[in-house]
mmCIF file of C-alpha atoms in Angstrom:
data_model
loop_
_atom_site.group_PDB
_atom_site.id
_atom_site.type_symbol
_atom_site.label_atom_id
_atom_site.label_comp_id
_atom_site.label_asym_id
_atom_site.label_seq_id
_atom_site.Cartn_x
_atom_site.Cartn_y
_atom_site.Cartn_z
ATOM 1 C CA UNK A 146 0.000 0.000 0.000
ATOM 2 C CA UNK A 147 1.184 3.544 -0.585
ATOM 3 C CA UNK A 148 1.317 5.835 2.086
ATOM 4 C CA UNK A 149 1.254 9.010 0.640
ATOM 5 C CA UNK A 150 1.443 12.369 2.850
ATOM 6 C CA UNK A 151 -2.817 14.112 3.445
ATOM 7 C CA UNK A 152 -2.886 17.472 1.378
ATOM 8 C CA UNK A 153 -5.258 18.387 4.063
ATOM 9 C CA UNK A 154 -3.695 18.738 7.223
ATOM 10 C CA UNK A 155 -5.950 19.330 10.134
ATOM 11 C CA UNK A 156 -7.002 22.254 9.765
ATOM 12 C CA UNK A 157 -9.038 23.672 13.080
ATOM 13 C CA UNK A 158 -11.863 25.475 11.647
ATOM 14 C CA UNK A 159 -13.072 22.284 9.676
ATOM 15 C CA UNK A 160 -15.327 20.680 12.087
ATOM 16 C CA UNK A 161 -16.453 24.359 12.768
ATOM 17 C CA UNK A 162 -17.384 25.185 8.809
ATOM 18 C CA UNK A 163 -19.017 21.247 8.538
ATOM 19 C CA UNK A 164 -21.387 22.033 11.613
ATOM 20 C CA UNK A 165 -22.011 25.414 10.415
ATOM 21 C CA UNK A 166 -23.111 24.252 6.747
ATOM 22 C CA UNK A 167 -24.936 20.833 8.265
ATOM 23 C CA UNK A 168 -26.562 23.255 10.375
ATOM 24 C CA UNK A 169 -27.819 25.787 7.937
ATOM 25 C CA UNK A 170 -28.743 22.622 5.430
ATOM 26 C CA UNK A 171 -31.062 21.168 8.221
ATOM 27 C CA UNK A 172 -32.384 24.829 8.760
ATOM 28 C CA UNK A 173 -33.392 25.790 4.869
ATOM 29 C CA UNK A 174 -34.804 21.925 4.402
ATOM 30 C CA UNK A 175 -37.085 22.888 7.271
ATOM 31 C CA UNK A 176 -37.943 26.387 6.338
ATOM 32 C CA UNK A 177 -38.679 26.072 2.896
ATOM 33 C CA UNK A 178 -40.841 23.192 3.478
ATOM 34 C CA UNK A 179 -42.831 25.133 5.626
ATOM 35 C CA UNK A 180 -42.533 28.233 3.577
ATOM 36 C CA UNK A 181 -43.532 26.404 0.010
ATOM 37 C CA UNK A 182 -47.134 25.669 2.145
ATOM 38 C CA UNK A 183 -47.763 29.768 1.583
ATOM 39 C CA UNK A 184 -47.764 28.815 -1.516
ATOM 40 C CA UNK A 185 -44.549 31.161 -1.967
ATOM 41 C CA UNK A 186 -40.203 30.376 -1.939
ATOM 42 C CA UNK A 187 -38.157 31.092 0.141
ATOM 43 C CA UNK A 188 -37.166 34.227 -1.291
ATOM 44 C CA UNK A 189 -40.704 35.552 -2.276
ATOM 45 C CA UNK A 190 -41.856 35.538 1.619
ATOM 46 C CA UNK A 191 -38.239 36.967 2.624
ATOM 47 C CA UNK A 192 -39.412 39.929 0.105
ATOM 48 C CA UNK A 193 -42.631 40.000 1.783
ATOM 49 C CA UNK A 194 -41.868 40.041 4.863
ATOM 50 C CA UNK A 195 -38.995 42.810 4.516
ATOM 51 C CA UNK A 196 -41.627 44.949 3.009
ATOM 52 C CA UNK A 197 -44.506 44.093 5.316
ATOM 53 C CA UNK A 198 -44.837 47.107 7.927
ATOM 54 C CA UNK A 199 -43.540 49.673 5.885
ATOM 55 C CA UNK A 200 -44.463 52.213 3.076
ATOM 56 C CA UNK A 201 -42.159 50.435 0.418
ATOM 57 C CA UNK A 202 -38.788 50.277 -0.478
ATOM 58 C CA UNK A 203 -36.434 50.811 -3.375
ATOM 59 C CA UNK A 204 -34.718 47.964 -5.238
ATOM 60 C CA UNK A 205 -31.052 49.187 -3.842
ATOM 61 C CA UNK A 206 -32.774 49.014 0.072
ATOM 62 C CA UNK A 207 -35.153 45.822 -0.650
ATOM 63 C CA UNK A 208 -31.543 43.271 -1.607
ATOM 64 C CA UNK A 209 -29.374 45.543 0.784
ATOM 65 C CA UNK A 210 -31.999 44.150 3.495
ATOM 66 C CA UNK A 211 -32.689 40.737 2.208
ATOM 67 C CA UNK A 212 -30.340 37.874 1.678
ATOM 68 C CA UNK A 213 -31.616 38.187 -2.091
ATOM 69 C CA UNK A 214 -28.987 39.650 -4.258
ATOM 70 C CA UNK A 215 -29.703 42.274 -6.700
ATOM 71 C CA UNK A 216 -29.656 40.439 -10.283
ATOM 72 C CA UNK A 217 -32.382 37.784 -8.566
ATOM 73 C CA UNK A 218 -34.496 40.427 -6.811
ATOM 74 C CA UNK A 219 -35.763 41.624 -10.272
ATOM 75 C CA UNK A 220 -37.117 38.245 -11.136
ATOM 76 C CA UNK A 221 -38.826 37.930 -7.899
ATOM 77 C CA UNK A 222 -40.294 41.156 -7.736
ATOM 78 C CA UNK A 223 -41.622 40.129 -11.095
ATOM 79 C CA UNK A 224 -43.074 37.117 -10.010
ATOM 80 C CA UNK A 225 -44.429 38.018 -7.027
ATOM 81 C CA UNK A 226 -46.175 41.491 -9.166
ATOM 82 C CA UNK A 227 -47.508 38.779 -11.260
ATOM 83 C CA UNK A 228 -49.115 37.224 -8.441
ATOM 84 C CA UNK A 229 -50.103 41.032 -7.345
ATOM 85 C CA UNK A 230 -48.835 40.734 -3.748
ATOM 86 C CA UNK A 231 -46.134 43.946 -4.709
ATOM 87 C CA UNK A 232 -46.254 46.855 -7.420
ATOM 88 C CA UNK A 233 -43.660 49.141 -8.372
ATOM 89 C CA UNK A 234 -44.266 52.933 -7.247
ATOM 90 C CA UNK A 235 -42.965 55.855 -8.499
ATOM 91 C CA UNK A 236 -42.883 58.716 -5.833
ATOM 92 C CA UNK A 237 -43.654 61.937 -5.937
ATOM 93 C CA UNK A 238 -40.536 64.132 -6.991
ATOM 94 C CA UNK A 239 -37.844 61.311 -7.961
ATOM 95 C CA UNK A 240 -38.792 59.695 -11.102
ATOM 96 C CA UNK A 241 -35.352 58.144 -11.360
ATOM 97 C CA UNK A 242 -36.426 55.035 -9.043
ATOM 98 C CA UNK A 243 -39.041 53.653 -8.029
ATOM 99 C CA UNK A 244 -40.321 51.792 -4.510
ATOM 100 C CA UNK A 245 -41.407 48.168 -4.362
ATOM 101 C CA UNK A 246 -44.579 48.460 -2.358
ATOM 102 C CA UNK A 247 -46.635 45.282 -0.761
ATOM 103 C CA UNK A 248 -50.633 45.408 -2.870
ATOM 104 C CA UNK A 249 -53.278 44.834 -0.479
ATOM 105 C CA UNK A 250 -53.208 41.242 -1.300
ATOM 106 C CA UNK A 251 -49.484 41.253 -0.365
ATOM 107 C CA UNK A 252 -50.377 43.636 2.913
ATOM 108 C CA UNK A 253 -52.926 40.380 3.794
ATOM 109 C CA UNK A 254 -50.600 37.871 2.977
ATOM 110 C CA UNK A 255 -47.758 39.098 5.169
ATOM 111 C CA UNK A 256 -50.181 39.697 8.089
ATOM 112 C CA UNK A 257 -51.665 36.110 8.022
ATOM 113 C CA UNK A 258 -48.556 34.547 7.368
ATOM 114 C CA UNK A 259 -45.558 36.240 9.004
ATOM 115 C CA UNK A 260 -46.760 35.310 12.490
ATOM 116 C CA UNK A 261 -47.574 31.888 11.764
ATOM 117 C CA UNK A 262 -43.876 31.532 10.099
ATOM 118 C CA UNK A 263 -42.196 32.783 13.299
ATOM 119 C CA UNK A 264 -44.320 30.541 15.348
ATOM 120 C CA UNK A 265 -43.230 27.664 13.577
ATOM 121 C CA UNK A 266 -39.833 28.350 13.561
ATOM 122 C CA UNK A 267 -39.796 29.652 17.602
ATOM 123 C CA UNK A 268 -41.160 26.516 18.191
ATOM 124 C CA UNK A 269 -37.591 25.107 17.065
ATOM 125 C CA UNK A 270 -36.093 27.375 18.797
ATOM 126 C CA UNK A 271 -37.387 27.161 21.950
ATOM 127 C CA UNK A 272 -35.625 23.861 22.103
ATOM 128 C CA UNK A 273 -32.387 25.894 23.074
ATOM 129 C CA UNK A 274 -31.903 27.557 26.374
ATOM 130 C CA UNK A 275 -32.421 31.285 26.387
ATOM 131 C CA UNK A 276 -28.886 31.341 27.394
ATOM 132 C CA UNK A 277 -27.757 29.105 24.696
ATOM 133 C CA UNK A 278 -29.470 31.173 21.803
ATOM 134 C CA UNK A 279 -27.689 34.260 23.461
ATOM 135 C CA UNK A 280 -24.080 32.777 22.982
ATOM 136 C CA UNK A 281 -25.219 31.880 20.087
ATOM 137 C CA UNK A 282 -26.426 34.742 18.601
ATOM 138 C CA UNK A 283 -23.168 36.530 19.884
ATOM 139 C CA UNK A 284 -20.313 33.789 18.347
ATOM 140 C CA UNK A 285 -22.337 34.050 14.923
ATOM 141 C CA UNK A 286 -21.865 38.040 14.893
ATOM 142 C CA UNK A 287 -18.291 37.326 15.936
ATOM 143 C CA UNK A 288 -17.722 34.939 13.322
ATOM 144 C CA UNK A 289 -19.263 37.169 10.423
ATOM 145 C CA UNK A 290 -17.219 39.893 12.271
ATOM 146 C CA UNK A 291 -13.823 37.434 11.252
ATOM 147 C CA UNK A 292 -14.912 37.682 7.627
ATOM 148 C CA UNK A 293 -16.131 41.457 7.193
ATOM 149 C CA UNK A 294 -13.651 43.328 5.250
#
């Protein structure tokens, strides 16, 4: 047999980046599924609900707040203007840009299904200890702290 040296040595932050990806996979399986029975993807109801409670936003604001970048946004605006849950604005005195603004259909949507959505996923939550979701919640902003540039 030939014993050739590992190109990988151990490196520390592997079992850290595996349980980190495992961890969002389990996550999105679970969230989408649940998501999908809105009759909407993942990133239509993170549109929706980014929008719901306020008077509209632009394009540039709307992927700066989602995790929906820019080039995709446009398709799911589209999509979800097609299903008249959003329509594009044009305010008063900047006809440059224009708002994405939740329809009354949208408005309805958001309100019936935004609570039930973070009901559903509390209830997985609540399967941590409050002081376990705070260390959480402070190692992940440390960690995306160790990549910002």
């Amino acid at each position: 047999m030939n014993h050739l040296p590992d190109p990988t040595p151990q490196y520390a932050c592997l079992p850290v980046l595996r349980e980190l990806v495992r961890s969002y996979q389990a996550f999105s399986l679970v969230d989408e599924a649940q998501i999908r029975t809105y009759g909407l993807t993942a990133s239509q109801f993170d549109v929706i609900a980014t929008l719901g409670n306020t008077n509209g936003m632009t394009m540039g604001d709307l992927a700066e707040k989602t995790l929906v970048t820019k080039g995709t946004l446009t398709g799911i605006v589209d999509r979800l203007e097609a299903k008249q849950l959003v329509r594009r604005e044009v305010p008063e005195g900047d006809r440059r840009c224009f708002k994405i603004v939740l329809t009354q259909a949208g408005e309805s949507l958001f309100r019936e299904v935004f609570p039930k959505h973070m009901a559903f996923l509390q209830e997985r939550f609540d399967r941590l200890e409050t002081s376990e979701l705070e260390l959480l919640r402070v190692l992940l902003a440390r960690l995306r702290s160790a990549f910002a540039e």
